XYZ file of C-alpha atoms in Angstrom:
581
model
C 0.000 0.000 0.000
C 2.851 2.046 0.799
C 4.567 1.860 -2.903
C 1.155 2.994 -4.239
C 0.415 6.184 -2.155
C 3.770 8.166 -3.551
C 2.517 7.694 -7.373
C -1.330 8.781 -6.344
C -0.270 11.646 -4.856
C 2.176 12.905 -7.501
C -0.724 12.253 -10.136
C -2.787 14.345 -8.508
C -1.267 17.229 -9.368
C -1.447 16.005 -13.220
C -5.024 15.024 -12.198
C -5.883 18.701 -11.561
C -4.611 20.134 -13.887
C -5.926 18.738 -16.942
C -9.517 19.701 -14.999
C -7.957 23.229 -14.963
C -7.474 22.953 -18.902
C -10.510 21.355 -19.903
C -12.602 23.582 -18.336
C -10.623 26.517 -19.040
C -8.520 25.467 -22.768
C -5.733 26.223 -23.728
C -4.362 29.227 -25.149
C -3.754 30.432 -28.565
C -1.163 32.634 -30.255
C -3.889 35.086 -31.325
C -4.760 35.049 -27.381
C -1.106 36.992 -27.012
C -1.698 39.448 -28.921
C -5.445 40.331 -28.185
C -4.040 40.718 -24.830
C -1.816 42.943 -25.317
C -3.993 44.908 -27.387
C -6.938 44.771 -24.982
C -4.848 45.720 -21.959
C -2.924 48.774 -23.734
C -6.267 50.024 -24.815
C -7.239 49.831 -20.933
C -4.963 52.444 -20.426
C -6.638 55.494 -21.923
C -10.227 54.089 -21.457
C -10.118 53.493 -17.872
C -8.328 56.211 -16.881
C -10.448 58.356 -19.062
C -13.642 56.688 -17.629
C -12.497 57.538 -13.770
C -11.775 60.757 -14.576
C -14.719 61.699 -15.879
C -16.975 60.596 -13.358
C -14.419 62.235 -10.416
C -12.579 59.152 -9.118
C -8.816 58.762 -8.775
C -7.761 57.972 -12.825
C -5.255 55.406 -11.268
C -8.671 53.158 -9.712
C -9.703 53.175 -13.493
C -6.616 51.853 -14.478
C -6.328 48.980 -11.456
C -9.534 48.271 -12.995
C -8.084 46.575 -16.453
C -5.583 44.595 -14.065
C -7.746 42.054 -10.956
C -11.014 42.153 -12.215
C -10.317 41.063 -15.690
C -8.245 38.267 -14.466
C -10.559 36.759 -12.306
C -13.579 37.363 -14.623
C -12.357 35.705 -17.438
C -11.343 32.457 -15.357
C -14.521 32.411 -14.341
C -17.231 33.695 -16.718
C -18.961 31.046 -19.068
C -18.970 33.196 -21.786
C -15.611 32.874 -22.692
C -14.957 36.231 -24.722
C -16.260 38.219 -21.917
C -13.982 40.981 -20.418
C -14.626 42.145 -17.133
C -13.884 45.941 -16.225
C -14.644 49.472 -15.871
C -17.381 51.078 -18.280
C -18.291 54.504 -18.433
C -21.935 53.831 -17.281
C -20.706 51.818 -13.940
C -18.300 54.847 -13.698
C -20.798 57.563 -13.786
C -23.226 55.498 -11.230
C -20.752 54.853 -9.223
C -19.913 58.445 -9.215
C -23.428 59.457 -8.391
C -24.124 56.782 -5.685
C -20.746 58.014 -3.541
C -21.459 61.842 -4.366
C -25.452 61.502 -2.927
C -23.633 59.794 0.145
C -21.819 62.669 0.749
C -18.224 60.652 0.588
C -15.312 61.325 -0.886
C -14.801 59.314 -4.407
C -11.201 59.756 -4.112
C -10.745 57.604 -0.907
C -9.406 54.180 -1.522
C -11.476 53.034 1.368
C -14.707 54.406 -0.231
C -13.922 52.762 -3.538
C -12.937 49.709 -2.067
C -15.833 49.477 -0.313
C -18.034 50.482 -3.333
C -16.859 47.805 -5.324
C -16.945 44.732 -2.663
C -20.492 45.821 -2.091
C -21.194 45.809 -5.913
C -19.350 42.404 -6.191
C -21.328 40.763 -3.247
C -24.935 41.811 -4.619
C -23.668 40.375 -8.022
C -22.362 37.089 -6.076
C -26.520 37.025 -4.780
C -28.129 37.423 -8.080
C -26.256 34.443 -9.318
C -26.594 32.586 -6.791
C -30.859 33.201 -6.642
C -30.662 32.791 -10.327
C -32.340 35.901 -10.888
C -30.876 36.889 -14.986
C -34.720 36.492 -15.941
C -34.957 40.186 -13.866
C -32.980 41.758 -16.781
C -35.224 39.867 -19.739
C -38.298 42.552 -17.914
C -35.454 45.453 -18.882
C -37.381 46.818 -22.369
C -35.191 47.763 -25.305
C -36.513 51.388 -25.456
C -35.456 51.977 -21.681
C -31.978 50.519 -22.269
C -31.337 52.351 -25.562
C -32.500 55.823 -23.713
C -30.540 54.948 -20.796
C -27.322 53.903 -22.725
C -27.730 57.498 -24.923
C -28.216 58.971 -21.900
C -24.930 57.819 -20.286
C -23.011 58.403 -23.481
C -24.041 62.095 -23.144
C -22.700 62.150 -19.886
C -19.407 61.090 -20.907
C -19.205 63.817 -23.626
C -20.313 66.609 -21.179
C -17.852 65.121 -18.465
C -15.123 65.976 -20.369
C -15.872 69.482 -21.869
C -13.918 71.273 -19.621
C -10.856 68.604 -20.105
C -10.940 68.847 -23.842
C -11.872 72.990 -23.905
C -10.581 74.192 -20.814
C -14.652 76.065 -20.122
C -16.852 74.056 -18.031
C -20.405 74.775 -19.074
C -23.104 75.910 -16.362
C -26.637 74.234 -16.409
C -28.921 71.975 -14.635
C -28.790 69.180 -16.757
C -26.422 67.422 -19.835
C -28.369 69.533 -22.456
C -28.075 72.764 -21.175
C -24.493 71.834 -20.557
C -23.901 71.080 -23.911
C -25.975 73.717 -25.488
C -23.973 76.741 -23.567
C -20.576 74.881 -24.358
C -21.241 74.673 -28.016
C -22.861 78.507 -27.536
C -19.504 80.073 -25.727
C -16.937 79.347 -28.112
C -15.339 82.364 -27.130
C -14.627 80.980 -23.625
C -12.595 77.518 -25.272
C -9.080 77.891 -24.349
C -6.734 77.266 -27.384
C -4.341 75.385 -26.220
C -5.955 72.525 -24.457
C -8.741 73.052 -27.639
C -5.765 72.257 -30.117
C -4.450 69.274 -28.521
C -8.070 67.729 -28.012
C -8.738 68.528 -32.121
C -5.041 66.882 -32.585
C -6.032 63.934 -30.369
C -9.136 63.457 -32.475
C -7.620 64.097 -35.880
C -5.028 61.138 -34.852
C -7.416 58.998 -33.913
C -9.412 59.414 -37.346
C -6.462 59.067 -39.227
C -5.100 55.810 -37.700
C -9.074 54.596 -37.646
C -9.139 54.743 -41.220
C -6.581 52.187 -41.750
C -7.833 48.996 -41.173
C -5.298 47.449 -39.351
C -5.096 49.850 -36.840
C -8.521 50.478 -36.046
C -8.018 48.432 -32.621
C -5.526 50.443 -31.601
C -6.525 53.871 -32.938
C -7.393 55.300 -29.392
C -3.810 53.857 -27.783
C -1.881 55.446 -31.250
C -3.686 58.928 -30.522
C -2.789 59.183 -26.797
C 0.746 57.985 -27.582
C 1.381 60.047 -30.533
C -0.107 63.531 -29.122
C 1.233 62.933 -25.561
C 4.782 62.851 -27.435
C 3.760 65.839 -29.137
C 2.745 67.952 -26.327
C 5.791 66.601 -24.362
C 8.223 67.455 -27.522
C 6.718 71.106 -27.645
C 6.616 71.777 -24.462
C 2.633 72.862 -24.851
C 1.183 74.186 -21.375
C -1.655 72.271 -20.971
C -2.522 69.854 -17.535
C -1.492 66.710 -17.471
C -2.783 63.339 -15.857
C -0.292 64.147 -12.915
C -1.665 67.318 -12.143
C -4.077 65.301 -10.489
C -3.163 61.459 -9.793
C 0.099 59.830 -9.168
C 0.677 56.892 -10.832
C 2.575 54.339 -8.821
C 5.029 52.344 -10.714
C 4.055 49.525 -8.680
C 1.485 46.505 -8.901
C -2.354 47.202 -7.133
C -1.654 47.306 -3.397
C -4.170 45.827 -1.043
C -6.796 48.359 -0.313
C -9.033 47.785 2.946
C -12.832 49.062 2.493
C -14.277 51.571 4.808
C -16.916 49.445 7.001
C -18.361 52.857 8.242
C -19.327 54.369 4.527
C -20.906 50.700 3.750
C -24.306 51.501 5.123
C -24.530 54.561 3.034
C -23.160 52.963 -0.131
C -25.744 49.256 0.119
C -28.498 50.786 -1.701
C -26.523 52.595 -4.106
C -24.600 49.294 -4.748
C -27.637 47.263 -5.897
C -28.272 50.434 -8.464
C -24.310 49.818 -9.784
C -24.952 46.002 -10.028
C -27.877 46.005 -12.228
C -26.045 48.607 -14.491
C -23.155 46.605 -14.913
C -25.082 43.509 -15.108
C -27.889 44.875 -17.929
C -24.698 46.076 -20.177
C -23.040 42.608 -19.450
C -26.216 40.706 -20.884
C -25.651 42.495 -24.222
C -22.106 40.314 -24.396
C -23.078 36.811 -24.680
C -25.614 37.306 -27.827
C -22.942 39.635 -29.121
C -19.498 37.375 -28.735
C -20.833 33.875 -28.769
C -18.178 31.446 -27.093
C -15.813 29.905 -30.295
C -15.795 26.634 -28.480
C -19.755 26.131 -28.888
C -20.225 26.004 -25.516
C -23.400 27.747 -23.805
C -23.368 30.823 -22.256
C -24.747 31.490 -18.826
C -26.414 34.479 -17.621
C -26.020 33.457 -14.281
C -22.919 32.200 -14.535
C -21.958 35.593 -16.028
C -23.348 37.509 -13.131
C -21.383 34.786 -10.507
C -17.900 35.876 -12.340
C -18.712 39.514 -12.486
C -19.222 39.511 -8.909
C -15.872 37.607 -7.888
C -14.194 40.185 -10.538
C -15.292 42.952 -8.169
C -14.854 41.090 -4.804
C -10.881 40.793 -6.109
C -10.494 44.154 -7.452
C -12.198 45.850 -4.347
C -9.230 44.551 -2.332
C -6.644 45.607 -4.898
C -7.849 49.329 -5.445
C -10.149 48.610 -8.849
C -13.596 50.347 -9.253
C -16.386 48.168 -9.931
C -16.247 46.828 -12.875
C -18.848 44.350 -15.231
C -18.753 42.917 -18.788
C -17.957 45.387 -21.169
C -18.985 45.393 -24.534
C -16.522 47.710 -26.306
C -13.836 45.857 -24.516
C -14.608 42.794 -25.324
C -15.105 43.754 -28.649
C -11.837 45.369 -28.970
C -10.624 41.922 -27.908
C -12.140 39.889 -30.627
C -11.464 42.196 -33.139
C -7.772 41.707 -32.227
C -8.283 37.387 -32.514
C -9.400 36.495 -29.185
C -9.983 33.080 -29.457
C -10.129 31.416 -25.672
C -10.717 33.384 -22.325
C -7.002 33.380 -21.902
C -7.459 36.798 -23.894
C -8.629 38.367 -21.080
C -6.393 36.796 -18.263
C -3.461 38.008 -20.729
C -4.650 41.872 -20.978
C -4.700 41.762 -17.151
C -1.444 40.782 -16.400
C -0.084 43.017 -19.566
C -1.818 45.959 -17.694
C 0.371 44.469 -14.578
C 3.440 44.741 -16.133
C 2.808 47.893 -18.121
C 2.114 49.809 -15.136
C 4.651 48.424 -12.868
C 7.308 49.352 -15.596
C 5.776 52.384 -17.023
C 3.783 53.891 -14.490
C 5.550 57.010 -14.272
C 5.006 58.059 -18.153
C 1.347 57.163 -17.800
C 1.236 60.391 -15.494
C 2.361 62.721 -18.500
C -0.412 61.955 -20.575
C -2.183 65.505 -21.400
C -5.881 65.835 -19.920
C -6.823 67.302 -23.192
C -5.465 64.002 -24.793
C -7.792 62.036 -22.364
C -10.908 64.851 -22.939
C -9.907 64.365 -26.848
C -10.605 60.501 -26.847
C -13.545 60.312 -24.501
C -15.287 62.649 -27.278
C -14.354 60.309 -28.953
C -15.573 57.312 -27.688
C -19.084 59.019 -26.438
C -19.848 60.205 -30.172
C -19.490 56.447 -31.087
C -21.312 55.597 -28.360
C -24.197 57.329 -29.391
C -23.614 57.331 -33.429
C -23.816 53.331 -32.745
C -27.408 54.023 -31.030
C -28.805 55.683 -33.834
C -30.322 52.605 -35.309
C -32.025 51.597 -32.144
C -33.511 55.113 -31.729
C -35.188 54.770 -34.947
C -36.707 51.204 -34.314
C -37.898 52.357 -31.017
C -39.368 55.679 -33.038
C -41.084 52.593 -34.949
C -42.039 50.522 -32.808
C -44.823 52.276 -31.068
C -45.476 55.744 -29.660
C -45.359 54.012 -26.343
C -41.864 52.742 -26.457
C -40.566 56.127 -28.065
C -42.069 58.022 -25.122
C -40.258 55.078 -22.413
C -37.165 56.120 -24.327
C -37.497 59.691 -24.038
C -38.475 59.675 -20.430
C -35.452 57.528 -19.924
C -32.809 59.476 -21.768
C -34.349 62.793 -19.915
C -34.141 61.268 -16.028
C -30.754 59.923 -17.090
C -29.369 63.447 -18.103
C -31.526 65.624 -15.615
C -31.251 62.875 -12.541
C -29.110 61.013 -10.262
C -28.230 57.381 -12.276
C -29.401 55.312 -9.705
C -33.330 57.524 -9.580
C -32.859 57.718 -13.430
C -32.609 53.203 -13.208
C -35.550 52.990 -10.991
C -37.442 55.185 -13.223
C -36.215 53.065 -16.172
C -37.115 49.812 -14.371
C -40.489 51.121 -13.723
C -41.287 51.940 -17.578
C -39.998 48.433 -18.281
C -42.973 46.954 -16.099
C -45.373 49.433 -17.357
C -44.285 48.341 -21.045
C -44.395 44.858 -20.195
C -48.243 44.798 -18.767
C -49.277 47.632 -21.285
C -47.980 44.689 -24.808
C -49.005 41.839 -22.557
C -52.590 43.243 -22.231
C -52.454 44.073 -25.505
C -51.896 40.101 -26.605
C -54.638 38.721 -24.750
C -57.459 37.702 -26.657
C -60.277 35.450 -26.828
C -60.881 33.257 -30.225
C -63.614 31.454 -31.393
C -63.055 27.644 -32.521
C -65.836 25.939 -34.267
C -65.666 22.681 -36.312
C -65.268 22.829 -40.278
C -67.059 20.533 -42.721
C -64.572 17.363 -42.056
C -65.411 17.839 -38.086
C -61.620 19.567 -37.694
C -61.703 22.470 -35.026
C -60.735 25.954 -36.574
C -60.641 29.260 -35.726
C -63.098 31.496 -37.144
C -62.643 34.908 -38.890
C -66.124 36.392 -37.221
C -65.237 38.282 -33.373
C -66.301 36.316 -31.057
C -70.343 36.751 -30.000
C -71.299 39.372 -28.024
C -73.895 37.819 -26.644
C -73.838 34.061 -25.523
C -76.180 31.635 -27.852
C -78.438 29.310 -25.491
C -79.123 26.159 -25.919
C -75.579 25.570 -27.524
C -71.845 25.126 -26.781
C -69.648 28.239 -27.741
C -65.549 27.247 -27.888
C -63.512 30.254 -26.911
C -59.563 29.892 -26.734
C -57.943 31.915 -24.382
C -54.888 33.126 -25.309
C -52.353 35.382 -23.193
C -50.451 35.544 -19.723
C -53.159 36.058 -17.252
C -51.666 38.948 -15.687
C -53.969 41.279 -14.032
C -53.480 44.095 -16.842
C -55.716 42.176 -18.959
C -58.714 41.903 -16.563
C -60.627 45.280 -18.280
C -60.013 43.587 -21.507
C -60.953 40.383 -21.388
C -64.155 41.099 -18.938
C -65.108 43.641 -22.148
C -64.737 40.251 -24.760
C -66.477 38.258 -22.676
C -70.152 36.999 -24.435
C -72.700 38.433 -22.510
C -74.632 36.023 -20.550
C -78.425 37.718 -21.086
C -81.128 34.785 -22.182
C -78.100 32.239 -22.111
C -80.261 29.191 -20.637
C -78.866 25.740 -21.811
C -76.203 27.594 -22.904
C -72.296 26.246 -22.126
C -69.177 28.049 -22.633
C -65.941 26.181 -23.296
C -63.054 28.204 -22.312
C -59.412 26.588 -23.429
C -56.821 27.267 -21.324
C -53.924 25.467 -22.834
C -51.853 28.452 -23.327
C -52.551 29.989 -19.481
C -49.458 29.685 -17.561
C -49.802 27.486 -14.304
C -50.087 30.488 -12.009
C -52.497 32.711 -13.083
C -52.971 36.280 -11.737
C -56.010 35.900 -8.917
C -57.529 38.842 -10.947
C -58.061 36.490 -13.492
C -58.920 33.791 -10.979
C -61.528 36.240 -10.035
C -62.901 36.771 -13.071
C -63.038 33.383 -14.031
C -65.248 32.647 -10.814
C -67.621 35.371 -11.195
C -68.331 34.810 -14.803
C -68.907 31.447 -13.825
C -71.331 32.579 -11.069
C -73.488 34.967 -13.915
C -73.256 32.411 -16.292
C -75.172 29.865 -13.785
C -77.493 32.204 -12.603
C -78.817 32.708 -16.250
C -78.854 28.785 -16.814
C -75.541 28.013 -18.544
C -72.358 26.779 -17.217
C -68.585 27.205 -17.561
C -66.403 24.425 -18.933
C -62.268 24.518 -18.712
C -60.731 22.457 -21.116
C -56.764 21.822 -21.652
C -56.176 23.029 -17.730
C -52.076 21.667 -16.750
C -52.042 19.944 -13.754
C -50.426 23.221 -11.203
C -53.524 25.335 -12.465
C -56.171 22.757 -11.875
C -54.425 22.584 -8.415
C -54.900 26.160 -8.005
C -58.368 26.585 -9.266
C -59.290 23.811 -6.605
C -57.344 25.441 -3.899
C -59.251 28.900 -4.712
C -62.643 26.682 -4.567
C -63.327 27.629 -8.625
C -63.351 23.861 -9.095
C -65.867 22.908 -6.472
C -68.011 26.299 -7.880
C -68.091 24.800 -11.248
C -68.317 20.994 -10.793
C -65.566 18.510 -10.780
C -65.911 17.805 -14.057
C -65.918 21.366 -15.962
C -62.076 21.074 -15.149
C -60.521 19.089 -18.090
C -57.200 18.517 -17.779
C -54.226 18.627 -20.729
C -53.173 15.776 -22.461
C -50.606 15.335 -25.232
C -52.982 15.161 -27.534
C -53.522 18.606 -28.149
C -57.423 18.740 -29.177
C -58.499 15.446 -26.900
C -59.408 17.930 -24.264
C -62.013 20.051 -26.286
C -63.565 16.843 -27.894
C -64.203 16.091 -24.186
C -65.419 19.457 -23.416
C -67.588 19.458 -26.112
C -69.475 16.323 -25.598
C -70.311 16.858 -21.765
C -71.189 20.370 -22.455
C -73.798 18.658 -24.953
C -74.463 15.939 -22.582
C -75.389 18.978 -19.759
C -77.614 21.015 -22.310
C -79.615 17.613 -23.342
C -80.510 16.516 -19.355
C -81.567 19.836 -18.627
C -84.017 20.040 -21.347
C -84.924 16.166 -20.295
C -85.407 17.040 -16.934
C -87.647 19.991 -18.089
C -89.836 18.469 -20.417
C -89.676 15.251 -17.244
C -91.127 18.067 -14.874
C -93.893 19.719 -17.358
C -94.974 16.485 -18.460
């Protein structure tokens, strides 16, 4: 036994790894250089992003190091890179400036971000993605443009040297564009050089990916070379040439920060959602929403500790990442521990960058930001009046209010949306038999008024939610003069937990209908709502056999129906004619 133990034990570490690489892969070539790519382009973008929502530049760049790392080992959609966007930025900056702390303490952001990272850690582990499917299109796409024109108006005064006054991101921008005269030239001129760069290396294909990392480089040089007197990155962060140091959260600014936290998880988590249809994994495998929100979380609980904002998937990232051959989630491990190194031996240059460099390529990136939403904005417009006036509201709290008001106020349109279109798909259809005795719907609206002596066939059709009460109590058949008269209601497509409006209903149609002499039949009923409508005492109100349950056989239940309704209307009129006789 003894001979055998050494062997076991020095296969396990074999054994372990080879767990490690199936469920991780292996890496690629083209993982290298996406990487690299990826991780210099986190240099300019997250410090960029930081700055313009008032947080220490240098937490936007710790941001590209942990928390992609750690996401990417552990997200199930492979492609995924976890980080700092400029939405989470600006919420974050919103939820720690109506707490009345101070973003640039390490202890505030740290705690920001474990908070963020644990409520993330909870929604996976409840399983509660199907909470962002309830998020409409129209709110995201007015909450997105929103946030983009917050980035642009962040950095006016970086990229002019005049800070607009006004109330609100359109006023802002309106007096900025109005005041010319107050621009200052020099930080103006590098800003236009940053962005002439940037269109110039865009254009060629090949650089595209890099065209934001080309334009910082090139016009920092520039500036540097000419000696222009403009601020610099410096002026207002040191950059440590040094790896993320541990960073211990402030446990007194967490009860200020909890509900604020929630706001910064579901913004990080709706733009993270938008990945997985996006950057399907290369290996086949299946995505997981929850999965996704698991790894997002244990990005943030990592980076919290090691001086990183919150951080979540990120689209344009991730993008940037493919683009550049990302094949395997090693791409994103790699641009994490470039960012490492990069800073560690090159900190110290990353403080001469030019804020009007920084203000030049977040104009940049917030006029694609919203050029990309153009196309949504026009199928909302299309859509329905409805959804274009979610959208507006949306886009208007997000530039006029706090982020985390302007998401409630989003979330809230969502529901409205959902119940107005759900309402709107409930219906009632008419199914009568065609010459060869097949069941078919008819073209005719369904009767006003219910025929006696016969049996109608109505098929329900919607969600039974409580929004469609007024309009299926207004479809309905009337129930005046309906003696001998049975109504067949199919309820295949009812979900097995109806709203208890609709129970309602149900029950006191049932009650009219049987004190005019007609009764209610239930065909196609799945076995949880039969449960329910005998819990609720429906069943016992309309017999125990006007509940007929669902079968495989799709139309065996309304043969059934059919029959005993006939069989009901042909013993009353025997036990009438019984009686007169």
């Amino acid at each position: 036994m003894a001979e055998r133990t050494g062997p076991q034990r020095q296969a396990e570490p074999g054994s372990a790894l080879r767990r490690l690489t199936a469920r991780w892969g292996r890496p690629v070539a083209a993982d290298l250089t996406a990487g690299v790519v990826t991780g210099l382009f986190s240099i300019p973008e997250g410090m960029a992003y930081a700055s313009i929502a008032g947080f220490n530049p240098v937490a936007g760049l710790y941001a590209g190091v942990a928390p992609p790392i750690l996401g990417s080992l552990a997200a199930p959609t492979v492609l995924m890179v976890t980080t700092l966007t400029s939405a989470i930025a600006l919420t974050g900056q919103s939820v720690v400036t109506n707490a009345g702390l101070d973003p640039h303490a390490p202890g505030t952001v740290a705690a920001l971000t474990l908070l963020v990272g644990a409520v993330m850690l909870a929604m996976g582990a409840l399983r509660l993605g199907v909470v962002l499917s309830f998020v409409s299109n129209a709110v995201m796409t007015g909450f997105s443009t929103g946030i983009a024109l917050q980035i642009v108006t962040g950095v006016l005064k970086d990229a002019t040297g005049y800070q607009p006054a006004g109330h609100n991101k359109l006023l802002q921008l309106w007096n900025w564009l109005i005041h010319l005269d107050h621009w200052q030239l020099a930080p103006t001129l590098v800003a236009l050089a940053t962005i002439a760069v940037w269109a110039l290396a865009h254009a060629v294909r090949r650089l595209a990916a890099v065209a934001l990392l080309i334009a910082m480089v090139l016009v920092s040089v520039a500036v540097g070379v000419l000696g222009t007197d403009v601020e610099l990155v410096r002026g207002i962060a040191r950059i440590p040439a040094a790896l993320p140091g541990f960073s211990a959260p402030d446990w007194g600014a967490m009860p200020h920060l909890v509900g604020g936290a929630v706001s910064v998880a579901l913004v990080a988590l709706a733009q993270a959602a938008g990945v997985a249809p996006s950057m399907p994994n290369p290996d086949g495998s299946r995505s997981s929403v929850n999965g996704d929100f698991a790894a997002q979380g244990l990005a943030n609980l990592g980076g919290g500790l090691f001086s990183a904002l919150p951080s979540g998937g990120s689209l344009s990232r991730t993008g940037v990442a493919t683009s550049a051959g990302a094949r395997t989630r090693w791409a994103g491990v790699i641009s994490g521990v470039f960012l490492a190194l990069a800073v560690l031996l090159c900190g110290k240059l990353a403080e001469r960058i030019p804020m009007p460099v920084i203000g030049g390529l977040i104009l940049v990136i917030g006029g694609e930001l919203i050029w990309g939403k153009r196309g949504d904005i026009v199928l909302v417009c299309r859509t329905s009046p409805l959804s274009a006036v979610a959208m507006l509201v949306t886009f208007g709290a997000t530039t006029q209010l706090p982020l985390q008001q302007a998401i409630v106020i989003g979330a809230v349109l969502s529901l409205l949306l959902y119940c107005v279109q759900a309402a709107r798909q409930s219906r009632l259809v008419e199914l009568e038999r065609d010459a060869e005795g097949a069941w078919s719907s008819t073209s005719v609206p369904v009767p006003t008024v219910l025929a006696p002596g016969r049996v109608t066939v109505l098929s329900y059709e919607g969600t039974s939610l409580f929004a469609e009460l007024p309009r299926l109590e207004t479809r309905l058949p009337r129930v005046d003069g309906a003696r001998d008269a049975v109504l067949v209601l199919v309820m295949r497509t009812a979900p097995d937990v109806p709203s208890s409006a609709i129970l309602k209903l149900i029950g006191r149609y049932a009650a009219r209908l049987d004190a005019a002499g007609g009764r209610l039949l239930l065909a196609g009923v799945h076995p949880q709502l039969a449960e329910i409508l005998r819990r609720t005492g429906i069943t016992a109100r309309l017999g125990a056999d006007a509940v007929i349950p669902a079968v495989p056989a799709l139309l065996e239940p309304l043969d059934q129906a059919e029959a005993r309704g006939r069989a009901w209307i042909t013993a009353r009129r025997e036990r009438r004619a019984r009686e007169q006789a």
